[in-house]
Short mmCIF file of C-alpha atoms in Angstrom, two decimals:
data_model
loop_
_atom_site.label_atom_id
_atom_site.label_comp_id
_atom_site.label_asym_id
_atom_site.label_seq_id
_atom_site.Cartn_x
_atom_site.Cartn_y
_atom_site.Cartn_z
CA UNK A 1 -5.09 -115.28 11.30
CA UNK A 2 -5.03 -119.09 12.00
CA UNK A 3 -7.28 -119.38 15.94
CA UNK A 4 -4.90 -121.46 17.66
CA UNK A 5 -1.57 -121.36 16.59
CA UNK A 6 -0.40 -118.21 14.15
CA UNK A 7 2.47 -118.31 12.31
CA UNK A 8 4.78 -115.63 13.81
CA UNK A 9 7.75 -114.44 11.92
CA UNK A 10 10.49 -112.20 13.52
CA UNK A 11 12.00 -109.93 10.94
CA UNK A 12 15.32 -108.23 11.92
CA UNK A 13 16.22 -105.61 9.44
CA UNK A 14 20.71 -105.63 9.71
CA UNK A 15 23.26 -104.08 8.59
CA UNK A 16 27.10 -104.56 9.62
CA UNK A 17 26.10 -105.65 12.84
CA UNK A 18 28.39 -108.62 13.18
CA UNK A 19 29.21 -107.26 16.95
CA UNK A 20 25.82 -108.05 18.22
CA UNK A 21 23.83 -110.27 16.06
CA UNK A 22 24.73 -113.54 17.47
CA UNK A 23 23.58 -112.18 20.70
CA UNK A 24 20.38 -110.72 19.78
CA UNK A 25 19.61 -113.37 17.67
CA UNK A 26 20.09 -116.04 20.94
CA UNK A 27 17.83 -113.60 22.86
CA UNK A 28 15.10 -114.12 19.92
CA UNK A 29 15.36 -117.74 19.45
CA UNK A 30 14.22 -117.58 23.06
CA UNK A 31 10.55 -117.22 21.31
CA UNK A 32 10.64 -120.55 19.24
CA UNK A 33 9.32 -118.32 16.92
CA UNK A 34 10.63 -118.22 12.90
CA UNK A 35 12.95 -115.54 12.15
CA UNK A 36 13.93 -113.65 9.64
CA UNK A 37 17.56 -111.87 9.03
CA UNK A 38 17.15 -109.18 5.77
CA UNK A 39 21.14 -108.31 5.38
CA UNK A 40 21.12 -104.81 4.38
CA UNK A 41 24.30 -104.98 2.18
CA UNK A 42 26.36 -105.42 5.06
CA UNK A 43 30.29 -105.74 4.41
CA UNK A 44 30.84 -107.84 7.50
CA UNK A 45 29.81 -110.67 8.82
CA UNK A 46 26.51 -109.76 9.59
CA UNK A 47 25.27 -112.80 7.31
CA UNK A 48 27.05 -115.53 7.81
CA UNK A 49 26.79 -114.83 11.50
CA UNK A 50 23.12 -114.98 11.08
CA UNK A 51 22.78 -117.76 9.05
CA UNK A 52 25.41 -120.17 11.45
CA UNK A 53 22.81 -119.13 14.03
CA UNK A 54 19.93 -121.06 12.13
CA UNK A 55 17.93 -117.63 11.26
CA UNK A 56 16.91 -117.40 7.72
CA UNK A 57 18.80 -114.72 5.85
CA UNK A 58 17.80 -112.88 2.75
CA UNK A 59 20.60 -110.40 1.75
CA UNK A 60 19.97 -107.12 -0.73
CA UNK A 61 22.91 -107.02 -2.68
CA UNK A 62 23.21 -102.83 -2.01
CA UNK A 63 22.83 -101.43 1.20
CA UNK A 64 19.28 -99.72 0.89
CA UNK A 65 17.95 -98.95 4.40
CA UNK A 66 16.26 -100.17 7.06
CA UNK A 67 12.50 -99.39 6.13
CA UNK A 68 13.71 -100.54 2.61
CA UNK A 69 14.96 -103.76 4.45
CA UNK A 70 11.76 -104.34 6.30
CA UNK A 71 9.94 -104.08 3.60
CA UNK A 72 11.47 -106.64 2.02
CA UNK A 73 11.32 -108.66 4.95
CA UNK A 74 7.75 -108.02 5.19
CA UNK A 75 7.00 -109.01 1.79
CA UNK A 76 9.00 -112.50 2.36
CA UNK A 77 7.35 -113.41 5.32
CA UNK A 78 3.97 -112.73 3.88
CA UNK A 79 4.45 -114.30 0.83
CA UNK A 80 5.30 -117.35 2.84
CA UNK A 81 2.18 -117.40 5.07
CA UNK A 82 3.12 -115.26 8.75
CA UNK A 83 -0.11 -114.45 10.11
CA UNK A 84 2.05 -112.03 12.71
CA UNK A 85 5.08 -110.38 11.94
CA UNK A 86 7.10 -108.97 14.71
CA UNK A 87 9.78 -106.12 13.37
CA UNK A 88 12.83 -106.21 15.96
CA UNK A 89 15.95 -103.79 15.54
CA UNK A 90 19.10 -105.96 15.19
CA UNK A 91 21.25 -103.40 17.86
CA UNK A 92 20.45 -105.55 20.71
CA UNK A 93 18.11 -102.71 22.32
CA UNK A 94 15.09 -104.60 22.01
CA UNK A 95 14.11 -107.57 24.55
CA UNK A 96 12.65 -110.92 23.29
CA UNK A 97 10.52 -111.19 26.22
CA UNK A 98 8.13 -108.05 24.91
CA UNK A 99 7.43 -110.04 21.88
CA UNK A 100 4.88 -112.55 23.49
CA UNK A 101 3.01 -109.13 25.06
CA UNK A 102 2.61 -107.89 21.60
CA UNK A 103 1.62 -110.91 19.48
CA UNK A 104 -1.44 -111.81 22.81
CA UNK A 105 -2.08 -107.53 22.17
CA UNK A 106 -2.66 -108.34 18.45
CA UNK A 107 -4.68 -111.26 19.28
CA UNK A 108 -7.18 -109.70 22.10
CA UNK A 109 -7.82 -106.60 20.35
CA UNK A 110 -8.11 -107.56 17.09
CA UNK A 111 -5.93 -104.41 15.88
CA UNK A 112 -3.84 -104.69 13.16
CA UNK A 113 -0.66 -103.02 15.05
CA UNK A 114 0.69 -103.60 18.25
CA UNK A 115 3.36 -100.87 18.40
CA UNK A 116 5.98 -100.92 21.37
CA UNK A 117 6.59 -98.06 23.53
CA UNK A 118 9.22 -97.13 25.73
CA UNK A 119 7.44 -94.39 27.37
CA UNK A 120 4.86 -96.64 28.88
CA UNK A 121 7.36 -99.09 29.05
CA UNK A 122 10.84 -98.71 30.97
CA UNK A 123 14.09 -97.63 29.21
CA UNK A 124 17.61 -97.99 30.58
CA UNK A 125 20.46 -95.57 30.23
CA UNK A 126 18.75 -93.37 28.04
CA UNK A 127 20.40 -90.18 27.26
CA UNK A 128 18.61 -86.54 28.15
CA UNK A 129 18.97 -85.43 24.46
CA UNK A 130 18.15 -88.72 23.04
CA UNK A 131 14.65 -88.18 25.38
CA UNK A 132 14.09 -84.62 24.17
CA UNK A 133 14.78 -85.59 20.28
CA UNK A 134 11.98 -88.33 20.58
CA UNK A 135 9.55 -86.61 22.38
CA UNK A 136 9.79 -84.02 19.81
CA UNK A 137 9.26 -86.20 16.74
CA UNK A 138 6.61 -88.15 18.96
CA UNK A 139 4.85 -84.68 19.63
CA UNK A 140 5.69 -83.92 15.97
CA UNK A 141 3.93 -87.17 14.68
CA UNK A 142 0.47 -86.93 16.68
CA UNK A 143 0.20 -83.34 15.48
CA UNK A 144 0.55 -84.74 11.65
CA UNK A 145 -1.44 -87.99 12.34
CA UNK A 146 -3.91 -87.47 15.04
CA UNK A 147 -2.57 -90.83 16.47
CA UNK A 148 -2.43 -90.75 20.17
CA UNK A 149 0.92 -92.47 20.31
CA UNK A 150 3.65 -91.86 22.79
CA UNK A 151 6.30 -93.16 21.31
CA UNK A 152 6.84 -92.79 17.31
CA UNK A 153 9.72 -93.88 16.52
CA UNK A 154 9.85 -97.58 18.06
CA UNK A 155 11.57 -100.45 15.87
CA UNK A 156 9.15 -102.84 18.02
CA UNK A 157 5.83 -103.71 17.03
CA UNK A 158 3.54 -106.91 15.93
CA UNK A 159 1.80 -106.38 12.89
CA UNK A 160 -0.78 -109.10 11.78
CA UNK A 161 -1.54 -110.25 7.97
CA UNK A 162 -4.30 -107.87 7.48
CA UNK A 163 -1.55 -104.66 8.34
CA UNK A 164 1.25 -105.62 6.83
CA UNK A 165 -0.55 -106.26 3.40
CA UNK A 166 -1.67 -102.91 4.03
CA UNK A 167 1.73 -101.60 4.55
CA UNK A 168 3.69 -100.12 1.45
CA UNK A 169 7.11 -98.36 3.10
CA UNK A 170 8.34 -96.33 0.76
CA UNK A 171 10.75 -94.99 2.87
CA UNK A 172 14.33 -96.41 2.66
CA UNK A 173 15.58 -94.81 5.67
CA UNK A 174 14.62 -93.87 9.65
CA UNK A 175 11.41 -92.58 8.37
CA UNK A 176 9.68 -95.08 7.69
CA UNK A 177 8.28 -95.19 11.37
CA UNK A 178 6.65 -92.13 10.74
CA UNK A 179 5.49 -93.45 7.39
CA UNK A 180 4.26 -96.56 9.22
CA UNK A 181 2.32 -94.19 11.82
CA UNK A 182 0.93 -92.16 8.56
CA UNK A 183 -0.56 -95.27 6.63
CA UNK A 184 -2.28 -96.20 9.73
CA UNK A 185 -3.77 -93.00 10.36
CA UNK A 186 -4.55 -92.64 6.84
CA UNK A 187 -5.98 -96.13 6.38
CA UNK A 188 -8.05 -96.30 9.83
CA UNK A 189 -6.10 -99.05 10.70
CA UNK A 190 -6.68 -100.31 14.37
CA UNK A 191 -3.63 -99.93 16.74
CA UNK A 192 -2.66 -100.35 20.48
CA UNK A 193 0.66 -99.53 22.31
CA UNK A 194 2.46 -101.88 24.68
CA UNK A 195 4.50 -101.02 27.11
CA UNK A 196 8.10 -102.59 26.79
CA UNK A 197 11.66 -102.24 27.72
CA UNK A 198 14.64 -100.39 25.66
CA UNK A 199 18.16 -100.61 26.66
CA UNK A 200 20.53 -97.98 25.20
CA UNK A 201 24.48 -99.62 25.38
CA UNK A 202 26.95 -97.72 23.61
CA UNK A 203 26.73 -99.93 20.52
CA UNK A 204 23.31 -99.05 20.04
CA UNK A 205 24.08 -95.25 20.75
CA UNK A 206 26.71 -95.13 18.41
CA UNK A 207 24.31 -96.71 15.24
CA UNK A 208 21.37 -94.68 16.38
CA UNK A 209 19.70 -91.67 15.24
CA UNK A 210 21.23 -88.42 15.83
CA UNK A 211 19.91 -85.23 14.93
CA UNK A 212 21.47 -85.03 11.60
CA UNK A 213 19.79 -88.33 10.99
CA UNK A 214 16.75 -86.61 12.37
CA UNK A 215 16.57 -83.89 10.07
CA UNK A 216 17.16 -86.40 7.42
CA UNK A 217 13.97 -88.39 8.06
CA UNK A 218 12.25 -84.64 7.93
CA UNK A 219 13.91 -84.13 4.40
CA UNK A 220 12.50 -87.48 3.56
CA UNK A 221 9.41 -87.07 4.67
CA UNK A 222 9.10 -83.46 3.27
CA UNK A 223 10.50 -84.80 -0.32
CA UNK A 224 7.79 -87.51 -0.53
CA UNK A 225 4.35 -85.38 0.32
CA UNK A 226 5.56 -83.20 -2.44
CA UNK A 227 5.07 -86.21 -5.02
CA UNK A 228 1.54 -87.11 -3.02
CA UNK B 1 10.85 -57.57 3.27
CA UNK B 2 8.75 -60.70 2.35
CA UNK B 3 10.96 -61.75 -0.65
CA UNK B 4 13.74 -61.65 1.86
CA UNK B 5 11.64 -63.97 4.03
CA UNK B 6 10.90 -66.53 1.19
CA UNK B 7 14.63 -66.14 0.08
CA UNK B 8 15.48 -66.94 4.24
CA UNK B 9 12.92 -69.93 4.38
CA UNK B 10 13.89 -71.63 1.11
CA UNK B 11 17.87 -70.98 1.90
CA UNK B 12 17.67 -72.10 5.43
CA UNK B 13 16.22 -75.55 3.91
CA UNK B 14 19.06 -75.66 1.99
CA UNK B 15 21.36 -75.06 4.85
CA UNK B 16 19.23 -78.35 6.55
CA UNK B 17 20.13 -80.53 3.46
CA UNK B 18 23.60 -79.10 3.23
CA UNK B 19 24.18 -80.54 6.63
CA UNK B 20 22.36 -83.71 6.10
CA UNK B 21 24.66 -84.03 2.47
CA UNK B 22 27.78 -83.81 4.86
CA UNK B 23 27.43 -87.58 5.67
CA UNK B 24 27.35 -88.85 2.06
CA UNK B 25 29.21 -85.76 0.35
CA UNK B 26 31.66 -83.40 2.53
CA UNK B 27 32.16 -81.36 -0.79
CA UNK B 28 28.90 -81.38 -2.14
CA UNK B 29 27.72 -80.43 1.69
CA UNK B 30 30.39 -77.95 1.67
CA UNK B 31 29.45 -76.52 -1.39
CA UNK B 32 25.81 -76.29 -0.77
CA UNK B 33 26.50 -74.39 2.92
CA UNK B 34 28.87 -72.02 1.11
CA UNK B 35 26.45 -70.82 -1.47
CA UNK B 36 23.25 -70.81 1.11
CA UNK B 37 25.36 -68.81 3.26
CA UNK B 38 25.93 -66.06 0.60
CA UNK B 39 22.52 -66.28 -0.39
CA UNK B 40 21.39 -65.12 3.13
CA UNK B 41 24.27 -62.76 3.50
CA UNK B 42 23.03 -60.60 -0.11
CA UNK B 43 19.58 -61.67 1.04
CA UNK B 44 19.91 -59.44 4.27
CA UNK B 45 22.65 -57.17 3.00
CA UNK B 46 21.37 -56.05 -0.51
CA UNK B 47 24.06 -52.87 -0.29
CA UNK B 48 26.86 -55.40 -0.75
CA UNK B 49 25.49 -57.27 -3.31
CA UNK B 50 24.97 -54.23 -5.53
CA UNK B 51 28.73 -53.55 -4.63
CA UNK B 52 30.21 -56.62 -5.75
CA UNK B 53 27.77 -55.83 -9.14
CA UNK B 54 29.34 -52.68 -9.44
CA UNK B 55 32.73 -54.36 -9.28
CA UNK B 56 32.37 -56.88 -11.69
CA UNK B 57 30.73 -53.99 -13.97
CA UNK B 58 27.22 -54.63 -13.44
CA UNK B 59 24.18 -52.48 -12.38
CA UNK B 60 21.97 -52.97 -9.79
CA UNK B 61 19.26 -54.24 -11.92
CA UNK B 62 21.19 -57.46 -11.52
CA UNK B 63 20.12 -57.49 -7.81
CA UNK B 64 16.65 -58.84 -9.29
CA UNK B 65 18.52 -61.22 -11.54
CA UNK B 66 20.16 -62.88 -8.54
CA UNK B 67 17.63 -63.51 -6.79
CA UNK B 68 15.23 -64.65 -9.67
CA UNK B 69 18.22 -67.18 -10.06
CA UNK B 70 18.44 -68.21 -6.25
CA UNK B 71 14.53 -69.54 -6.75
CA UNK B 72 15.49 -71.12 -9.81
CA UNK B 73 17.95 -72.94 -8.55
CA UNK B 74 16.39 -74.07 -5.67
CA UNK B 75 13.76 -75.27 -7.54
CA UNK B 76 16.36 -77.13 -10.04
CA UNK B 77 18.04 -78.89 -7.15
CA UNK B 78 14.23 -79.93 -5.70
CA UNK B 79 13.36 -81.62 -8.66
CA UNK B 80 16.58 -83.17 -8.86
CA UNK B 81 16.35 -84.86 -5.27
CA UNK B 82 12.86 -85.57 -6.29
CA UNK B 83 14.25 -87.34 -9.61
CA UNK B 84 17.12 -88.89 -7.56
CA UNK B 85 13.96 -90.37 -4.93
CA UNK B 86 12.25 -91.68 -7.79
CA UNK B 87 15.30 -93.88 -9.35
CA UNK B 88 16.05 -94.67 -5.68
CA UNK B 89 12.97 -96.54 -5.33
CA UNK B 90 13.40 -98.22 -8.95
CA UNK B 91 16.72 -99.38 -7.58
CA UNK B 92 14.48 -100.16 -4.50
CA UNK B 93 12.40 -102.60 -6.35
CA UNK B 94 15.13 -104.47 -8.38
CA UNK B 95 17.20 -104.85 -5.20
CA UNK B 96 14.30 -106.72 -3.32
CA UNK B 97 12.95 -108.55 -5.83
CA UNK B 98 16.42 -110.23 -6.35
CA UNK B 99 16.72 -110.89 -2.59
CA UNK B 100 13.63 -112.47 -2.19
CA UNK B 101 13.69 -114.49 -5.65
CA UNK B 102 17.53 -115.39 -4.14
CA UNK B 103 16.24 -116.75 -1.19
CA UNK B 104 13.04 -118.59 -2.41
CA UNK B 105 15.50 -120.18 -4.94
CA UNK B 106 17.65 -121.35 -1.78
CA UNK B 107 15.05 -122.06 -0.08
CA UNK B 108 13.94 -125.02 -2.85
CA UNK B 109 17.07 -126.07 -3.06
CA UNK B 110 17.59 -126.55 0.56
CA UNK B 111 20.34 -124.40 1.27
CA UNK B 112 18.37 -122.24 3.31
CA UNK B 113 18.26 -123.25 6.79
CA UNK B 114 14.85 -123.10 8.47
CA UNK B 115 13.85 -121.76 11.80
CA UNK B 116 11.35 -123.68 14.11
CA UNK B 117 8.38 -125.08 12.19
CA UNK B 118 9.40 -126.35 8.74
CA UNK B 119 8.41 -123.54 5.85
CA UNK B 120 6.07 -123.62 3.62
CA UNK B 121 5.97 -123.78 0.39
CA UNK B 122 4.85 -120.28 -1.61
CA UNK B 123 2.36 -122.16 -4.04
CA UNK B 124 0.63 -122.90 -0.60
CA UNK B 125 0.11 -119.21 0.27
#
């Protein structure tokens, strides 16, 4: 990582969210920082949307996933240079203004992950069973990790050069927070959490996990320790 | 008692994935929660099972039969999802490696539009 001035890259991981893009993507150019659209196959707008809005775009042809899409993002921005890269969900729940918290995080402690929570942080109009569902997987993921985290499933986090070369998602889908979680405990990885905000709006609700989803990413993850 | 366990464990998994199929596949969901369900209903009611052998004109030797071929298929339709994971992330591979050769392409030929700082080049990295 460069001592003065790291090259930060905002990756936002979309797909068919022509709605809200333009929004969130105002909100992030807020940072000055580069950013980084990965279409997911989206049949809208999504794209072109993106692009008018002076982000970079780099569009998979088939809708894969969004760890699938991060990844790729990932890959681009580090094979480009980023020193940090900042994953931010394209739903308009996240805030720009956490981003700056999480890059100085990476920066003071030298860890390799600066993950967002919303359980130190603040959320607004978060449902009951929406809070019960991630507490579960949150309990769920410390007992499988031994990470101390409070909140695992958290599309915000800074992740500096060192990490995300570290990082292989193979998980297309929702689980590839977990996955992220398991390569760091795995690898020793340093991490801190950082407080920040989430706001749920119905758009975001709608797109969101549920529990079929949930059970999903527990298929997933169940599927792939049976190949390790 | 414990095969009936097992058979519970291994069909309420398939119940799980059933659901989760729903989404993609109504039939194929529908199909897998109609054949789990059966499973656990001979599972826990063996009595009826051997009826429905003794209709058709089989024995009740067959009871063994079924359920050596409830395990076999489970473990058929495991290995398929595994298979299906693995071309999934062959598909995976191709997909992103066209996206990001797309875009560096672009990128050279200035029709991508950069954002803040100008990029740099890759042979720099």
């Amino acid at each position: 990582m460069n001592s003065h001035s790291p090259d930060v890259w905002i990756v936002i991981a979309a797909y068919n969210e022509a709605p809200v893009i333009g929004d969130v993507l105002a909100d992030v150019q807020s940072t000055g920082h580069r950013i980084l659209v990965v279409d997911d196959g989206s049949t809208d707008a999504t794209a072109d949307i993106a692009a008018n809005a002076r982000a970079m775009v780099i569009k998979h042809i088939i809708n894969l996933g969004q760890g699938a899409a991060l990844q790729t993002g990932i890959d681009y921005a580090l094979l480009y240079g980023a020193d940090i890269i900042v994953t931010f969900d394209a739903d308009g729940q996240h805030r720009a203004s956490d981003i700056p918290s999480l890059i100085e995080a990476l920066r003071q402690s030298g860890a390799q992950f600066a993950l967002g929570s919303r359980f130190l942080g603040k959320t607004l109009n978060m449902p009951l069973s929406r809070r019960i569902l991630l507490k579960g997987a949150t309990w769920f993921t410390r007992l499988m990790t031994g990470l101390h985290i409070t909140d695992s499933h958290n599309g915000l986090r800074a992740i500096s050069r060192s990490g995300a070369r570290a990082l292989r998602l193979t998980q297309n889908h929702m689980a590839h927070a977990s996955e992220i979680l398991h390569q760091i405990a795995r690898s020793g990885l340093k991490y801190v959490e950082i407080p920040i905000t989430i706001e749920y709006s119905r758009y975001s609700l709608a797109k969101r996990q549920r529990l079929r989803n949930s059970i999903a990413i527990i298929v997933d993850l169940f599927a792939r320790s049976l190949r390790q | 008692m414990i095969a009936q366990l097992s058979l519970t464990v291994l069909l309420a998994i398939i119940l799980l994935y059933a659901w989760t199929a729903c989404a993609r596949a109504p039939i194929i969901g529908v199909s897998f929660a109609f054949a789990a369900s059966a499973g656990f209903y001979f599972v826990w009611v063996p009595g009826h099972a051997t009826e429905l052998a003794e209709f058709v004109g089989i024995g009740r030797g067959v009871d063994l039969i079924i359920y050596l071929w409830i395990v076999i298929s489970l473990i058929m339709l495991l290995n398929l999802h595994l298979k299906l994971r693995e071309q999934m992330e062959l598909i995976t591979i191709l997909v992103r490696t066209i996206a990001i050769a797309k875009s560096t392409d672009d990128a050279r030929r200035g029709r991508q539009p950069a954002q803040g700082p100008a990029m740099n080049s890759p042979d720099d990295c």
